[in-house]
Tab-separated table of C-alpha atoms in Angstrom:
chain	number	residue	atom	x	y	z
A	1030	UNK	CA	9.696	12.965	1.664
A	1031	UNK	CA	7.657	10.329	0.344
A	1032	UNK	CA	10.398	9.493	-2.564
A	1033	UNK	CA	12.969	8.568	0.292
A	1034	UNK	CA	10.302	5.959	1.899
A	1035	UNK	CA	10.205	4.094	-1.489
A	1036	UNK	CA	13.768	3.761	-1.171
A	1037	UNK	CA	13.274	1.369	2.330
A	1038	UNK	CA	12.817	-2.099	2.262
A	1039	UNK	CA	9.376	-3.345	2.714
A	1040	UNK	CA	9.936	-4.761	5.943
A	1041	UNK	CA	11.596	-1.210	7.047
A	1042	UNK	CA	8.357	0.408	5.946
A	1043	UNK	CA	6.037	-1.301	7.751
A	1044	UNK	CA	7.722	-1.135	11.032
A	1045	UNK	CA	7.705	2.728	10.231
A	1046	UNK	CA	3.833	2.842	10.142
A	1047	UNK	CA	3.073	1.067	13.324
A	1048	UNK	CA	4.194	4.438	14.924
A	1049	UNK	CA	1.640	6.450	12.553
A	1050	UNK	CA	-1.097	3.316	13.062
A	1051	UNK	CA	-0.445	4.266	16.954
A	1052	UNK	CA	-1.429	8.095	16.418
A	1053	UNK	CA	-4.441	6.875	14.549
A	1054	UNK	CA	-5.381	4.407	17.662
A	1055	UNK	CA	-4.858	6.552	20.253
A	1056	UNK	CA	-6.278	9.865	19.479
A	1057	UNK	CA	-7.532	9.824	15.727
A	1058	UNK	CA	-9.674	6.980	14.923
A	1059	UNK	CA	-10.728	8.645	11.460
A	1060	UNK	CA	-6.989	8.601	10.976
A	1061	UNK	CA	-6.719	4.969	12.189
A	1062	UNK	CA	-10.140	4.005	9.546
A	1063	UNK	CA	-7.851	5.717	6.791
A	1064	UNK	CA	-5.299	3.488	7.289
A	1065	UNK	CA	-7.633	0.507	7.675
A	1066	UNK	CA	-9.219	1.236	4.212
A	1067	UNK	CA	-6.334	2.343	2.230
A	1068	UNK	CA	-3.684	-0.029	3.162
A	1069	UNK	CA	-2.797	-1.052	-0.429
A	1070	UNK	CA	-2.605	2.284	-1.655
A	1071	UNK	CA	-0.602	3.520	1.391
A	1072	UNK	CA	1.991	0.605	1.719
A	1073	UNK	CA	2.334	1.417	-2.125
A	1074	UNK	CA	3.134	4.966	-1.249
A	1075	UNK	CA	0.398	6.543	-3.237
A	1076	UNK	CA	2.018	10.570	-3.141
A	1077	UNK	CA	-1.891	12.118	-1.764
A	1078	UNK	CA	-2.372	10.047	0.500
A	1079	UNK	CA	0.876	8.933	1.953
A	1080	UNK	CA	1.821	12.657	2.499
A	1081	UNK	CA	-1.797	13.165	4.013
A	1082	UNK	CA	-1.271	10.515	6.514
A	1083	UNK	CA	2.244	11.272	7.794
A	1084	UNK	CA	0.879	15.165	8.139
A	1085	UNK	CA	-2.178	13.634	10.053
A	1086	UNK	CA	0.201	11.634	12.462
A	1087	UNK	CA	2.933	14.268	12.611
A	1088	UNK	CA	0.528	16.303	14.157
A	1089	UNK	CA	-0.737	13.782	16.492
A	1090	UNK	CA	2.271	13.709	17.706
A	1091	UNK	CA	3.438	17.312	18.010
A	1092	UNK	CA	0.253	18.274	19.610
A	1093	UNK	CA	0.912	15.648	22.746
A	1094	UNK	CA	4.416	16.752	23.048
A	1095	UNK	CA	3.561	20.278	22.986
A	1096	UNK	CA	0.973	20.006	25.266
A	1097	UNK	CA	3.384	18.577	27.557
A	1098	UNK	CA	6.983	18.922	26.703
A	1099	UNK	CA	8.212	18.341	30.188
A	1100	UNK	CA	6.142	15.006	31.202
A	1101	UNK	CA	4.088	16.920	34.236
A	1102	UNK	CA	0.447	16.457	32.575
A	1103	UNK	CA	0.183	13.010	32.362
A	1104	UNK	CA	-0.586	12.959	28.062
A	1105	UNK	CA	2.721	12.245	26.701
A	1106	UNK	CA	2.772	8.853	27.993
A	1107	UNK	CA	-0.081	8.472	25.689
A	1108	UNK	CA	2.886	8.254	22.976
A	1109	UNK	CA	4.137	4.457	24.794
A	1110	UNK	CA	0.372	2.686	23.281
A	1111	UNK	CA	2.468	-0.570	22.710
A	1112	UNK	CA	5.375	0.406	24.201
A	1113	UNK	CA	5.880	-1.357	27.102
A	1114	UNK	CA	5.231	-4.725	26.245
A	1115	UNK	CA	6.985	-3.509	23.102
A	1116	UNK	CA	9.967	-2.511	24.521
A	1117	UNK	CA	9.972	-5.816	27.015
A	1118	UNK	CA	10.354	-7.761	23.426
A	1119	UNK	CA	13.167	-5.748	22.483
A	1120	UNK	CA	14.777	-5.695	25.586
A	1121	UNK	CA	14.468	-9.613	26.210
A	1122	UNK	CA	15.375	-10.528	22.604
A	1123	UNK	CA	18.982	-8.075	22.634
A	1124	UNK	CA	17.399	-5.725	20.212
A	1125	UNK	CA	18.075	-8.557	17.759
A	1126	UNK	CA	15.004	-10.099	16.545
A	1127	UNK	CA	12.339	-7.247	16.119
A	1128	UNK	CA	12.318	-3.612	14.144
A	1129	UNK	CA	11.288	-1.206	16.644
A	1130	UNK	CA	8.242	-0.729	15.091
A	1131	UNK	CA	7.315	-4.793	14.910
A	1132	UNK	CA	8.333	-4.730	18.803
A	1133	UNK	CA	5.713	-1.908	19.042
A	1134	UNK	CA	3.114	-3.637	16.731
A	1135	UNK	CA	3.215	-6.847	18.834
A	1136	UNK	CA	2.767	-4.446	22.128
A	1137	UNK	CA	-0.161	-2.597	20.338
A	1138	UNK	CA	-1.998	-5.767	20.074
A	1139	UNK	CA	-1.094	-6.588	23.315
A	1140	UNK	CA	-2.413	-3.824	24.939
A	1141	UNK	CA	-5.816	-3.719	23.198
A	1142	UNK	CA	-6.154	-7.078	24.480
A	1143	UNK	CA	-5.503	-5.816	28.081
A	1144	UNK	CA	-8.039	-2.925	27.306
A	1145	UNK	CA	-10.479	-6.057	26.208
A	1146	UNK	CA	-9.816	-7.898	29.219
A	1147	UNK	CA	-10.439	-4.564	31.178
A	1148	UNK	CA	-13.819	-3.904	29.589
A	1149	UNK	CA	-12.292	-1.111	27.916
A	1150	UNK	CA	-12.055	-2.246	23.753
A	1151	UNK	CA	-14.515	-4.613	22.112
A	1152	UNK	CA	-13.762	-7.874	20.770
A	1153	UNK	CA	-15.031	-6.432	17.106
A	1154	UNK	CA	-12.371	-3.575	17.786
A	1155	UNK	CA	-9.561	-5.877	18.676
A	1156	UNK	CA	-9.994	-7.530	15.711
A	1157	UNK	CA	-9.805	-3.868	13.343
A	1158	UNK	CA	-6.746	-3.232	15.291
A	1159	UNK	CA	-5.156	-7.008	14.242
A	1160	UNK	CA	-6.493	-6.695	11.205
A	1161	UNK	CA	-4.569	-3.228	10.474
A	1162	UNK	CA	-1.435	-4.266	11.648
A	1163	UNK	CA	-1.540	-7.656	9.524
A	1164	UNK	CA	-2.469	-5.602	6.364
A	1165	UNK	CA	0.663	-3.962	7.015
A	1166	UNK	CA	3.058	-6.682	7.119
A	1167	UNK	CA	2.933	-6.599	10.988
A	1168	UNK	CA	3.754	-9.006	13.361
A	1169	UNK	CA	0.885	-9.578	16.057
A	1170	UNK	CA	2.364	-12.796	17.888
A	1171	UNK	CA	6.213	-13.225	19.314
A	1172	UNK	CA	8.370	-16.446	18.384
A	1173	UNK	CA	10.744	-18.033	20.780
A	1174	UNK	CA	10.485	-16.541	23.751
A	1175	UNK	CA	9.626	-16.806	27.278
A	1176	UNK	CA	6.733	-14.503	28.785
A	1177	UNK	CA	8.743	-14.765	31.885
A	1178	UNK	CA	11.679	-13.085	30.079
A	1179	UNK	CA	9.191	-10.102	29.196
A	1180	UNK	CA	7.578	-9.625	32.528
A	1181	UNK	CA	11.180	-9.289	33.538
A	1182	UNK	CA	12.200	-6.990	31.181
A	1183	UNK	CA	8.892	-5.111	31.591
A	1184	UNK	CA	10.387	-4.125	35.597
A	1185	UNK	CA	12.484	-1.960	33.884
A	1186	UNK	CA	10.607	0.274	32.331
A	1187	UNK	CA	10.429	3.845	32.701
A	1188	UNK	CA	6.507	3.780	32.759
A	1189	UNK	CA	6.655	1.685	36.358
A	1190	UNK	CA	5.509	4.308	39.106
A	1191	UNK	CA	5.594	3.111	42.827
A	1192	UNK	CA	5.893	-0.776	41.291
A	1193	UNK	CA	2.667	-0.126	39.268
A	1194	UNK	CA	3.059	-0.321	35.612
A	1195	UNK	CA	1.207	3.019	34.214
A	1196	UNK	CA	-0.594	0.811	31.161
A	1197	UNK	CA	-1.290	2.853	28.014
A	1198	UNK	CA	-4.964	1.333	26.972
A	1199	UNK	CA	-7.662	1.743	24.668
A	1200	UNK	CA	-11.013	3.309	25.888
A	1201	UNK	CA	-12.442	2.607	22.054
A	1202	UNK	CA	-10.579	2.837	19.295
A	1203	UNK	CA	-9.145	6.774	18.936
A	1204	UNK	CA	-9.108	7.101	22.648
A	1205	UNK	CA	-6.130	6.804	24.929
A	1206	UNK	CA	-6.076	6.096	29.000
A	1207	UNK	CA	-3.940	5.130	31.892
A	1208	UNK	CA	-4.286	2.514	33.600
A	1209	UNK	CA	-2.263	1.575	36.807
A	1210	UNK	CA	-4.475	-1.428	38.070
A	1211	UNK	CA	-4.129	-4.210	35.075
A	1212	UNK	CA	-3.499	-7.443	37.295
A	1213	UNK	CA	-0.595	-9.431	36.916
A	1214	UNK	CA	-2.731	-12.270	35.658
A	1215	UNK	CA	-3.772	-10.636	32.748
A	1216	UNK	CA	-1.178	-9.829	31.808
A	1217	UNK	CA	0.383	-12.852	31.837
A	1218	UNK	CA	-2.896	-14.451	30.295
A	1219	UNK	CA	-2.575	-11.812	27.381
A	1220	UNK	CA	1.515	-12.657	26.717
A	1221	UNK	CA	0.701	-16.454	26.521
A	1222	UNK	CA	-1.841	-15.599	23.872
A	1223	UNK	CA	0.134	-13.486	22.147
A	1224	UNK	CA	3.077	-16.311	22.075
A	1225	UNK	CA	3.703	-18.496	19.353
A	1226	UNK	CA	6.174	-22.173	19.928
C-alpha cells in the first residue's frame, strides 16, 4: 500500500528500498536502471511507479524462495547480497546504530567492491551501485567502528560453511554468484575503505 509508505519517515523509507535496490542488483538489472533513473520520483512515492517497482521486487523475491523454499539449491542465499558484512555492522554496533536496511546498504557496497577486487564488477559499475544507494539517502561508509569488530562478528554468520564464508557477489550488475574463496585480505582491504574516523 503505497499510502502507508508515505506515512514512514524518510530515513525509514530508504532503508526499506535497499532490500528492493538488492532484487534489482542481483537478478534484475532493468529493475536496478529503474531505480537508478527514477529516484526522485520513487523516493517521492509517485503511485505508477512505486507500485511497479515493489511488484517487480516482490517477485524477485518470491521466485528465489520458491525455487528453493528449503535452502538445498544453493539460490536463496542469493537473497544475503549485502548481508553479511551487513549483518557484521549490526551485530558489532548492538543493533543500535544502523536500520536494517542502512546495515544492508553499507554491505551492498561492500560486496561489489569484493566482486571488483575479484574481477567480477567494473569500477564504472561500482560506482552505479554507490551512486544508487546515495540517491537514496543511503549510507555507503560505517562511522566508529573497528573492522576487527566486524570480521568478528562476520564468524558468526549463518552463511560460514566449513570456515569459508559463502560471499554473495556481483558477476555484472543483475547477476548474482557465490563465492567461497574471497581472501581474508580483501576483505579486510575493502572494510578499511569502507570506514570512515
Amino acid at each position: 500500500d503505497v499510502d502507508m509508505l508515505k506515512t514512514l519517515p524518510r530515513r525509514e523509507l530508504a532503508s526499506g528500498w535497499a532490500e528492493a535496490i538488492k532484487h534489482g542488483l542481483i537478478t534484475d538489472e532493468s529493475l536496478f536502471s529503474i531505480f537508478e533513473r527514477q529516484s526522485v520520483a520513487i523516493m517521492g512515492l509517485d503511485t505508477t511507479l512505486t507500485d511497479e517497482v515493489i511488484k517487480r521486487s516482490v517477485r524477485v523475491k518470491a521466485g528465489i524462495v520458491s525455487r528453493d523454499e528449503r535452502e538445498t539449491l544453493g539460490l536463496r542465499i542469493l537473497l544475503n547480497y549485502g548481508h553479511t558484512i551487513g549483518h557484521a555492522i549490526e551485530s558489532a554496533t548492538s543493533y543500535e546504530k544502523y536500520l536494517h536496511g542502512e546495515a544492508v546498504s553499507i554491505g551492498m557496497m561492500g560486496a561489489a567492491l569484493i566482486s571488483k577486487e575479484m574481477g567480477l564488477l567494473s569500477s564504472e559499475e561500482v560506482q552505479r551501485l554507490q551512486g544508487v544507494l546515495e540517491n537514496y539517502d543511503l549510507p555507503v561508509k560505517f562511522e566508529k567502528l573497528e573492522c576487527d569488530d566486524i570480521l568478528s562478528a562476520m564468524t558468526l554468520d549463518k552463511k560460514i560453511s566449513d570456515r569459508a564464508v559463502r560471499w554473495v557477489l556481483l558477476d555484472g550488475i543483475g547477476k548474482a554468484v557465490v563465492r567461497t574463496d574471497v581472501p581474508h585480505h580483501t576483505v579486510r582491504k575493502v572494510l578499511e575503505n569502507l570506514r570512515v574516523d
